[in-house]
Amino acid sequence: MKKKNYLGKTSIGGRKLQPETLMMSYGYHPQWSEGAIKCPIFQTSTFVFKSAEDGKAFFEIALGLRPEKPREEPGLIYSRLNNPDLEILEDRLTLWDGAEDCAVFESGMAAISTVLFEFLKPGDVVLHSEPLYGGTEYFLGQVLPRFGIHSIGFPACASHSQIESILSESGRADKLTMIYVETPGNPTNALVDLEMCSKIARDRSTSSRRVVVAVDNTFLGPLWQHPLKFGVDLVLYSATKFIGGHSDVIAGVCLGSHELMQRVKNLRTFMGTMAGPWTGWLLLRSLETLKLRMTCQMKSARQVADFLGEHPRVEKVYYLGLLTEKDPQFSVYRKQCLAPGSMISFDMIGGEAEAFRFLNSLQLFKLAVSLGGTESLAEHPASMTHAELTPEEKSRACITDKMIRLSIGVENHEDLIADLQQALEKA
Ligand SMILES: Cc1ncc(COP(=O)(O)O)c(C=O)c1O
């Protein structure tokens, strides 16, 4: 039985243990489960109370009817509210981002939509970076307007003053309630300055309207970028990607302060968007190798990006590791990213025909959308992940017919380069 306040050993002789060490132990004691070294799957919908008094107390705490008494343990009630696999997973996920609290969802979109619904109401405005993941773009552009919520986009590389003028020209600046950012942007790796977004939010907040900053950290997190350190309020993930890491689970994550996460978890309970125990268990397993996988993927991606950068059939490579001091984005990269990650896009010489010939010639890379898994993937953003964008939106986001997006897996990087080499020759 999980004890809410048990976290286990977090330091040895004054040395604070690192997240990759704690992924095997944090928040779980084998004595709770017959000595099982791994947390079992609590595949149950409901939990039996020892007494009616216990059941009453658990509900009082869960519904916020009274504060917890000192040393009182909130108990398990029903798996839509809480479940040991999810609670242990949520505790472990807080470690990477240095967050107070975490909520896990059944998909990245479930996390994103629950957060947007919790913090926005009719008449409110959400200011967002462009481009965004297509599902988020659709939710902001097609779903939220049905509830009277407006969205205003700004290009990922826009400066503070450009964003302020976009906001002022909209005529709705006084209704700003959320800044929603995806950085690096998909598929070009364009960066948004998180510190700048936090400043805009602080400057625009009033006593009656707090502007909340939410960041989709799927591309670089939880290893290579920690947005909470730059004053943002909420971090979101499609855990389907690096956190899950094996292309076999769909899940989402939101992290932030106790205060904000209480609100997110409350709406999650009533929308029923939480993840189930099996998803929770799979992600616990994935977290044990997160650092190994992401480090290997990032190191290989550097080699692949260097190879592409020098190939005569490649016009331009979009990879954070290739930014130089001359690039206006370099200072943002140095400030907020710890490594360039493993997502690479590149423009081929030619157009859609050449790009398709290249994709159809790959033998090791799989032709599929998604990213962050152990296997390397390749796709064509203009006709696949970003097909719904208008020609103007594509051109603003630098998405061309000759662009290919790669997600680098854990294969031998020389094997990956051999595959790219032969496919580029056939293109
Ligand atoms: C950056 C980003 N955010 C969010 C999502 C949505 O996540 P999910 O597919 O887990 O719902 C995706 C999916 O591809 C994504 O790439």
Short mmCIF file of C-alpha atoms and ligand atoms in Angstrom, two decimals:
data_model
loop_
_atom_site.label_atom_id
_atom_site.label_comp_id
_atom_site.label_asym_id
_atom_site.label_seq_id
_atom_site.Cartn_x
_atom_site.Cartn_y
_atom_site.Cartn_z
CA MET A 1 0.00 0.00 0.00
CA LYS A 2 1.59 3.30 -1.07
CA LYS A 3 2.22 5.81 1.70
CA LYS A 4 1.71 9.26 0.25
CA ASN A 5 4.53 10.84 2.19
CA TYR A 6 7.11 8.07 1.70
CA LEU A 7 9.79 8.96 -0.83
CA GLY A 8 12.70 6.72 0.25
CA LYS A 9 16.40 7.54 0.40
CA THR A 10 17.21 10.72 -1.52
CA SER A 11 20.77 11.35 -0.32
CA ILE A 12 23.84 9.42 0.81
CA GLY A 13 26.32 11.01 3.21
CA GLY A 14 25.08 14.48 2.34
CA ARG A 15 25.16 13.80 -1.40
CA LYS A 16 21.82 14.47 -3.09
CA LEU A 17 20.95 11.57 -5.38
CA GLN A 18 20.38 12.39 -9.06
CA PRO A 19 17.07 11.73 -10.87
CA GLU A 20 18.52 8.85 -12.94
CA THR A 21 19.47 7.09 -9.67
CA LEU A 22 16.10 7.70 -8.06
CA MET A 23 14.09 6.35 -11.01
CA MET A 24 14.51 2.82 -9.58
CA SER A 25 13.38 3.56 -6.02
CA TYR A 26 11.76 6.94 -5.35
CA GLY A 27 8.36 6.73 -3.68
CA TYR A 28 8.10 2.93 -3.53
CA HIS A 29 9.01 0.46 -0.77
CA PRO A 30 9.25 -3.27 -1.67
CA GLN A 31 7.75 -4.17 1.73
CA TRP A 32 4.41 -2.78 0.56
CA SER A 33 4.18 -5.55 -2.07
CA GLU A 34 5.61 -8.81 -0.66
CA GLY A 35 9.16 -7.59 -1.32
CA ALA A 36 8.56 -7.11 -5.06
CA ILE A 37 11.50 -5.05 -6.32
CA LYS A 38 9.25 -3.41 -8.90
CA CYS A 39 5.99 -1.70 -8.11
CA PRO A 40 3.22 -4.11 -9.26
CA ILE A 41 0.40 -3.01 -11.55
CA PHE A 42 -2.54 -2.00 -9.38
CA GLN A 43 -5.08 -2.98 -12.02
CA THR A 44 -8.10 -2.03 -9.95
CA SER A 45 -10.88 0.51 -10.34
CA THR A 46 -11.69 0.93 -6.65
CA PHE A 47 -10.11 0.50 -3.20
CA VAL A 48 -11.66 -1.09 -0.08
CA PHE A 49 -11.79 1.11 3.03
CA LYS A 50 -10.83 -0.44 6.40
CA SER A 51 -13.74 1.36 8.06
CA ALA A 52 -16.53 3.80 7.28
CA GLU A 53 -14.60 6.43 9.27
CA ASP A 54 -11.58 5.95 6.95
CA GLY A 55 -13.78 6.26 3.84
CA LYS A 56 -15.28 9.48 5.20
CA ALA A 57 -11.83 10.92 6.00
CA PHE A 58 -10.41 10.01 2.56
CA PHE A 59 -13.31 11.77 0.82
CA GLU A 60 -13.02 14.85 3.04
CA ILE A 61 -9.36 15.25 2.04
CA ALA A 62 -9.82 14.36 -1.63
CA LEU A 63 -12.70 16.82 -2.03
CA GLY A 64 -10.89 19.54 -0.08
CA LEU A 65 -13.65 19.66 2.55
CA ARG A 66 -11.00 20.03 5.28
CA PRO A 67 -7.19 20.22 5.38
CA GLU A 68 -5.13 17.13 6.18
CA LYS A 69 -4.33 16.68 9.90
CA PRO A 70 -0.64 16.40 10.84
CA ARG A 71 0.72 12.95 9.82
CA GLU A 72 -2.64 11.98 8.29
CA GLU A 73 -2.26 9.86 5.11
CA PRO A 74 -4.76 10.56 2.31
CA GLY A 75 -6.12 7.15 1.32
CA LEU A 76 -6.86 5.55 -2.02
CA ILE A 77 -10.49 5.81 -3.15
CA TYR A 78 -11.04 5.14 -6.86
CA SER A 79 -8.57 4.99 -9.78
CA ARG A 80 -10.01 8.06 -11.52
CA LEU A 81 -8.83 10.07 -8.47
CA ASN A 82 -5.62 8.25 -7.60
CA ASN A 83 -3.83 4.93 -8.05
CA PRO A 84 -0.43 3.79 -6.69
CA ASP A 85 1.17 3.37 -10.13
CA LEU A 86 0.22 6.92 -11.11
CA GLU A 87 1.20 8.43 -7.77
CA ILE A 88 4.67 6.85 -7.79
CA LEU A 89 5.14 7.82 -11.44
CA GLU A 90 4.07 11.40 -10.71
CA ASP A 91 6.51 11.63 -7.78
CA ARG A 92 9.35 10.41 -10.00
CA LEU A 93 8.49 12.77 -12.85
CA THR A 94 8.73 15.82 -10.56
CA LEU A 95 12.46 15.11 -10.09
CA TRP A 96 13.63 15.86 -13.64
CA ASP A 97 11.91 19.24 -13.93
CA GLY A 98 12.28 20.24 -10.27
CA ALA A 99 8.48 20.57 -9.98
CA GLU A 100 6.37 20.48 -6.82
CA ASP A 101 3.64 18.33 -8.31
CA CYS A 102 2.71 16.33 -11.38
CA ALA A 103 -0.36 14.84 -13.09
CA VAL A 104 -0.26 12.04 -15.67
CA PHE A 105 -2.85 11.79 -18.44
CA GLU A 106 -3.95 9.20 -20.97
CA SER A 107 -2.43 11.26 -23.83
CA GLY A 108 -0.47 14.44 -24.46
CA MET A 109 -3.65 15.98 -25.90
CA ALA A 110 -5.57 15.02 -22.74
CA ALA A 111 -2.97 16.92 -20.67
CA ILE A 112 -3.02 19.93 -23.01
CA SER A 113 -6.82 20.16 -23.34
CA THR A 114 -7.40 19.72 -19.59
CA VAL A 115 -4.92 22.52 -18.83
CA LEU A 116 -6.43 24.86 -21.44
CA PHE A 117 -9.95 24.26 -20.09
CA GLU A 118 -8.85 24.75 -16.47
CA PHE A 119 -7.15 28.12 -17.01
CA LEU A 120 -9.32 29.69 -19.74
CA LYS A 121 -12.93 30.81 -19.71
CA PRO A 122 -15.21 32.57 -22.27
CA GLY A 123 -13.81 35.95 -23.31
CA ASP A 124 -10.21 35.03 -22.38
CA VAL A 125 -7.27 35.23 -24.77
CA VAL A 126 -4.42 32.76 -25.16
CA LEU A 127 -1.25 34.05 -26.82
CA HIS A 128 0.72 31.21 -28.42
CA SER A 129 3.92 30.54 -30.33
CA GLU A 130 3.80 29.32 -33.94
CA PRO A 131 4.17 26.64 -35.22
CA LEU A 132 2.49 24.31 -32.71
CA TYR A 133 1.83 20.59 -32.78
CA GLY A 134 -1.15 20.11 -35.16
CA GLY A 135 -3.49 18.73 -32.45
CA THR A 136 -2.83 21.73 -30.19
CA GLU A 137 -3.24 24.10 -33.15
CA TYR A 138 -6.63 22.50 -33.93
CA PHE A 139 -7.75 22.71 -30.30
CA LEU A 140 -6.84 26.41 -30.08
CA GLY A 141 -8.19 27.30 -33.51
CA GLN A 142 -11.30 25.11 -33.80
CA VAL A 143 -12.42 23.95 -30.34
CA LEU A 144 -11.74 26.85 -27.94
CA PRO A 145 -13.55 29.46 -30.14
CA ARG A 146 -16.77 27.43 -29.59
CA PHE A 147 -16.40 28.41 -25.93
CA GLY A 148 -15.66 32.08 -26.74
CA ILE A 149 -11.92 31.72 -26.11
CA HIS A 150 -9.66 33.51 -28.60
CA SER A 151 -6.11 32.69 -29.59
CA ILE A 152 -3.42 34.95 -31.02
CA GLY A 153 -0.26 33.51 -32.59
CA PHE A 154 3.28 34.90 -32.69
CA PRO A 155 6.25 33.49 -34.65
CA ALA A 156 8.59 31.41 -32.47
CA CYS A 157 11.57 33.72 -33.06
CA ALA A 158 9.63 36.97 -32.40
CA SER A 159 11.26 39.53 -30.09
CA HIS A 160 9.70 40.97 -26.94
CA SER A 161 8.63 44.15 -28.75
CA GLN A 162 7.19 42.21 -31.72
CA ILE A 163 5.08 40.10 -29.37
CA GLU A 164 3.91 43.18 -27.47
CA SER A 165 2.83 44.85 -30.73
CA ILE A 166 1.00 41.70 -31.95
CA LEU A 167 -0.85 41.71 -28.63
CA SER A 168 -1.65 45.43 -28.72
CA GLU A 169 -2.81 45.30 -32.35
CA SER A 170 -5.22 42.45 -31.50
CA GLY A 171 -7.29 44.86 -29.39
CA ARG A 172 -7.73 42.09 -26.81
CA ALA A 173 -4.56 42.53 -24.73
CA ASP A 174 -6.58 43.20 -21.56
CA LYS A 175 -8.11 39.72 -21.83
CA LEU A 176 -4.77 37.89 -21.95
CA THR A 177 -4.95 34.93 -19.53
CA MET A 178 -2.43 32.41 -20.84
CA ILE A 179 0.80 32.30 -22.87
CA TYR A 180 1.18 28.87 -24.46
CA VAL A 181 4.55 27.99 -25.96
CA GLU A 182 6.14 25.06 -27.76
CA THR A 183 9.92 25.23 -27.82
CA PRO A 184 11.77 24.01 -29.78
CA GLY A 185 9.05 24.34 -32.38
CA ASN A 186 8.08 21.40 -34.54
CA PRO A 187 9.53 20.74 -37.15
CA THR A 188 12.13 23.52 -37.49
CA ASN A 189 13.51 23.57 -33.91
CA ALA A 190 12.79 27.32 -33.71
CA LEU A 191 13.28 28.47 -30.09
CA VAL A 192 11.06 30.68 -27.95
CA ASP A 193 12.73 32.64 -25.14
CA LEU A 194 11.01 31.32 -22.01
CA GLU A 195 12.34 34.02 -19.68
CA MET A 196 10.88 36.65 -22.02
CA CYS A 197 7.46 34.91 -21.99
CA SER A 198 7.48 34.79 -18.19
CA LYS A 199 8.27 38.50 -18.09
CA ILE A 200 5.42 39.35 -20.47
CA ALA A 201 3.07 37.26 -18.31
CA ARG A 202 4.21 39.00 -15.10
CA ASP A 203 3.92 42.46 -16.68
CA ARG A 204 0.44 41.69 -18.03
CA SER A 205 -0.91 40.10 -14.83
CA THR A 206 -3.24 42.17 -12.65
CA SER A 207 -4.68 41.56 -9.19
CA SER A 208 -7.80 40.05 -10.79
CA ARG A 209 -6.17 38.27 -13.77
CA ARG A 210 -3.04 36.13 -13.45
CA VAL A 211 -1.45 35.34 -16.80
CA VAL A 212 -0.23 31.73 -16.70
CA VAL A 213 2.62 30.48 -18.92
CA ALA A 214 2.38 26.87 -20.14
CA VAL A 215 5.18 25.21 -22.14
CA ASP A 216 5.03 22.05 -24.23
CA ASN A 217 8.50 20.65 -23.46
CA THR A 218 8.10 17.43 -25.48
CA PHE A 219 11.05 17.98 -27.85
CA LEU A 220 13.86 18.54 -25.30
CA GLY A 221 12.47 17.53 -21.93
CA PRO A 222 12.70 16.24 -19.35
CA LEU A 223 16.48 16.02 -19.78
CA TRP A 224 17.63 18.90 -21.93
CA GLN A 225 15.33 21.80 -20.96
CA HIS A 226 13.75 22.69 -17.60
CA PRO A 227 11.25 25.51 -18.23
CA LEU A 228 10.22 25.99 -14.58
CA LYS A 229 13.70 27.43 -13.97
CA PHE A 230 12.79 30.29 -16.31
CA GLY A 231 9.69 31.34 -14.39
CA VAL A 232 7.05 29.48 -16.40
CA ASP A 233 4.10 28.03 -14.51
CA LEU A 234 3.25 24.73 -16.19
CA VAL A 235 5.24 22.19 -18.19
CA LEU A 236 3.45 19.80 -20.53
CA TYR A 237 4.60 16.63 -22.28
CA SER A 238 3.39 14.16 -24.77
CA ALA A 239 4.81 11.26 -22.73
CA THR A 240 4.15 9.17 -25.83
CA LYS A 241 7.50 10.52 -27.03
CA PHE A 242 10.77 10.47 -25.00
CA ILE A 243 9.24 9.69 -21.59
CA GLY A 244 7.53 6.52 -22.89
CA GLY A 245 10.33 6.15 -25.41
CA HIS A 246 9.42 2.80 -27.00
CA SER A 247 6.57 3.80 -29.36
CA ASP A 248 4.19 1.52 -27.46
CA VAL A 249 2.22 3.82 -25.15
CA ILE A 250 0.18 7.02 -25.47
CA ALA A 251 0.34 9.32 -22.42
CA GLY A 252 0.68 12.93 -21.27
CA VAL A 253 2.14 14.83 -18.32
CA CYS A 254 1.67 18.22 -16.66
CA LEU A 255 4.00 19.61 -13.96
CA GLY A 256 3.93 22.75 -11.82
CA SER A 257 3.35 24.19 -8.34
CA HIS A 258 1.09 22.49 -5.79
CA GLU A 259 -1.35 25.39 -6.13
CA LEU A 260 -1.80 25.14 -9.91
CA MET A 261 -1.57 21.34 -10.05
CA GLN A 262 -4.38 21.04 -7.50
CA ARG A 263 -6.60 22.80 -10.06
CA VAL A 264 -5.30 20.65 -12.94
CA LYS A 265 -5.84 17.41 -10.98
CA ASN A 266 -9.31 18.48 -9.93
CA LEU A 267 -10.44 19.02 -13.54
CA ARG A 268 -8.66 15.80 -14.59
CA THR A 269 -10.85 13.94 -12.09
CA PHE A 270 -14.03 15.38 -13.56
CA MET A 271 -13.01 15.12 -17.22
CA GLY A 272 -11.69 11.61 -16.58
CA THR A 273 -8.51 12.29 -18.55
CA MET A 274 -6.13 10.51 -16.14
CA ALA A 275 -3.95 7.61 -17.29
CA GLY A 276 -4.80 4.06 -16.23
CA PRO A 277 -2.58 1.80 -14.08
CA TRP A 278 -1.14 -0.11 -17.05
CA THR A 279 0.02 3.12 -18.72
CA GLY A 280 1.44 4.24 -15.38
CA TRP A 281 3.37 1.00 -14.96
CA LEU A 282 4.78 1.15 -18.51
CA LEU A 283 5.99 4.70 -17.93
CA LEU A 284 7.63 3.74 -14.60
CA ARG A 285 9.60 1.15 -16.54
CA SER A 286 10.50 3.66 -19.25
CA LEU A 287 11.79 6.22 -16.74
CA GLU A 288 14.51 3.83 -15.59
CA THR A 289 16.27 4.19 -18.96
CA LEU A 290 15.24 7.76 -19.81
CA LYS A 291 18.68 9.32 -19.36
CA LEU A 292 20.46 6.46 -21.14
CA ARG A 293 18.12 6.65 -24.11
CA MET A 294 17.99 10.42 -24.46
CA THR A 295 21.77 10.76 -24.10
CA CYS A 296 22.44 8.09 -26.73
CA GLN A 297 19.84 9.62 -29.08
CA MET A 298 21.30 13.11 -28.68
CA LYS A 299 24.90 11.94 -29.30
CA SER A 300 23.87 10.05 -32.45
CA ALA A 301 21.81 13.00 -33.67
CA ARG A 302 24.90 15.23 -33.51
CA GLN A 303 26.73 12.81 -35.83
CA VAL A 304 23.76 12.54 -38.19
CA ALA A 305 23.33 16.33 -38.31
CA ASP A 306 27.04 16.79 -39.14
CA PHE A 307 26.73 14.24 -41.93
CA LEU A 308 23.64 15.93 -43.38
CA GLY A 309 25.22 19.38 -43.08
CA GLU A 310 28.02 18.31 -45.42
CA HIS A 311 25.96 16.31 -47.92
CA PRO A 312 25.72 17.88 -51.41
CA ARG A 313 22.01 16.89 -51.78
CA VAL A 314 21.06 18.68 -48.56
CA GLU A 315 20.28 22.40 -48.72
CA LYS A 316 19.73 23.27 -45.05
CA VAL A 317 19.74 21.43 -41.70
CA TYR A 318 17.56 22.55 -38.77
CA TYR A 319 19.35 21.19 -35.69
CA LEU A 320 20.09 23.03 -32.45
CA GLY A 321 23.60 21.57 -32.29
CA LEU A 322 24.48 23.37 -35.55
CA LEU A 323 23.56 26.87 -34.31
CA THR A 324 26.55 29.22 -34.28
CA GLU A 325 27.18 32.44 -32.39
CA LYS A 326 26.14 34.41 -35.48
CA ASP A 327 22.63 32.96 -35.28
CA PRO A 328 20.11 35.18 -33.40
CA GLN A 329 18.75 32.04 -31.68
CA PHE A 330 22.15 31.02 -30.29
CA SER A 331 21.87 33.07 -27.09
CA VAL A 332 18.42 31.60 -26.31
CA TYR A 333 19.83 28.12 -26.92
CA ARG A 334 22.76 28.72 -24.56
CA LYS A 335 20.50 30.20 -21.91
CA GLN A 336 17.74 27.60 -21.73
CA CYS A 337 18.82 24.33 -23.39
CA LEU A 338 21.26 21.84 -21.89
CA ALA A 339 21.83 19.88 -25.13
CA PRO A 340 20.48 19.89 -28.71
CA GLY A 341 18.25 16.81 -28.41
CA SER A 342 17.63 14.32 -31.20
CA MET A 343 15.14 15.95 -33.59
CA ILE A 344 16.60 17.01 -36.94
CA SER A 345 14.84 18.50 -39.94
CA PHE A 346 16.46 19.23 -43.27
CA ASP A 347 15.62 20.64 -46.69
CA MET A 348 16.71 18.52 -49.63
CA ILE A 349 17.74 20.00 -52.92
CA GLY A 350 14.60 19.61 -55.04
CA GLY A 351 10.98 19.35 -53.92
CA GLU A 352 8.29 16.85 -52.94
CA ALA A 353 9.32 14.31 -55.60
CA GLU A 354 12.90 14.15 -54.29
CA ALA A 355 11.71 14.08 -50.67
CA PHE A 356 9.32 11.19 -51.39
CA ARG A 357 11.99 9.23 -53.33
CA PHE A 358 14.29 9.68 -50.33
CA LEU A 359 11.63 8.52 -47.83
CA ASN A 360 10.65 5.53 -49.97
CA SER A 361 14.32 4.46 -50.22
CA LEU A 362 15.02 4.34 -46.46
CA GLN A 363 15.75 0.84 -45.17
CA LEU A 364 16.48 1.35 -41.47
CA PHE A 365 14.58 4.54 -40.62
CA LYS A 366 10.84 3.82 -40.40
CA LEU A 367 8.50 6.07 -42.37
CA ALA A 368 6.19 7.16 -39.53
CA VAL A 369 5.11 10.21 -37.54
CA SER A 370 5.74 10.55 -33.77
CA LEU A 371 9.20 10.86 -32.23
CA GLY A 372 11.41 10.13 -29.26
CA GLY A 373 11.24 6.32 -29.51
CA THR A 374 14.10 3.83 -29.58
CA GLU A 375 13.77 3.41 -33.36
CA SER A 376 14.64 6.18 -35.82
CA LEU A 377 11.74 7.69 -37.76
CA ALA A 378 11.45 9.86 -40.85
CA GLU A 379 8.45 11.83 -42.13
CA HIS A 380 7.40 14.63 -44.51
CA PRO A 381 5.96 17.49 -42.39
CA ALA A 382 4.31 19.37 -45.30
CA SER A 383 2.08 16.42 -46.26
CA MET A 384 1.91 14.57 -42.94
CA THR A 385 2.22 16.18 -39.45
CA HIS A 386 1.64 19.72 -40.74
CA ALA A 387 -0.67 18.95 -43.71
CA GLU A 388 -3.49 21.02 -42.24
CA LEU A 389 -1.54 24.30 -42.29
CA THR A 390 -2.45 26.81 -45.02
CA PRO A 391 0.29 27.64 -47.57
CA GLU A 392 0.83 30.98 -45.76
CA GLU A 393 1.17 29.26 -42.39
CA LYS A 394 3.62 26.74 -43.86
CA SER A 395 5.69 29.47 -45.41
CA ARG A 396 5.74 31.49 -42.13
CA ALA A 397 6.94 28.35 -40.32
CA CYS A 398 9.54 27.54 -43.05
CA ILE A 399 7.84 24.19 -43.82
CA THR A 400 8.62 23.37 -47.42
CA ASP A 401 7.82 20.41 -49.73
CA LYS A 402 11.51 19.51 -49.66
CA MET A 403 11.64 19.21 -45.86
CA ILE A 404 12.20 15.90 -44.04
CA ARG A 405 11.93 15.45 -40.25
CA LEU A 406 14.00 12.81 -38.49
CA SER A 407 13.69 11.45 -34.96
CA ILE A 408 16.94 9.70 -34.05
CA GLY A 409 16.68 6.47 -32.06
CA VAL A 410 19.24 4.35 -30.22
CA GLU A 411 20.64 2.42 -33.22
CA ASN A 412 24.35 2.60 -34.13
CA HIS A 413 24.81 6.06 -35.64
CA GLU A 414 27.05 4.78 -38.46
CA ASP A 415 24.27 2.40 -39.51
CA LEU A 416 21.84 5.30 -39.54
CA ILE A 417 24.23 7.41 -41.64
CA ALA A 418 24.69 4.51 -44.09
CA ASP A 419 20.91 4.36 -44.55
CA LEU A 420 20.64 8.14 -45.09
CA GLN A 421 23.57 8.02 -47.52
CA GLN A 422 22.01 5.36 -49.76
CA ALA A 423 18.55 7.01 -49.65
CA LEU A 424 19.99 10.43 -50.55
CA GLU A 425 21.79 8.84 -53.51
CA LYS A 426 18.49 7.38 -54.77
CA ALA A 427 16.57 10.65 -54.26
C1 LIG B 1 5.02 18.48 -29.43
C2 LIG B 1 3.80 17.62 -29.20
N1 LIG B 1 2.94 17.96 -28.25
C3 LIG B 1 1.83 17.21 -28.01
C4 LIG B 1 1.53 16.10 -28.78
C5 LIG B 1 0.27 15.32 -28.49
O1 LIG B 1 0.57 14.18 -27.76
P1 LIG B 1 -0.22 12.79 -27.83
O2 LIG B 1 -0.12 12.25 -29.23
O3 LIG B 1 0.45 11.97 -26.80
O4 LIG B 1 -1.65 13.11 -27.46
C6 LIG B 1 2.41 15.72 -29.78
C7 LIG B 1 2.13 14.52 -30.62
O5 LIG B 1 2.76 14.25 -31.60
C8 LIG B 1 3.58 16.49 -30.01
O6 LIG B 1 4.45 16.19 -30.98
#
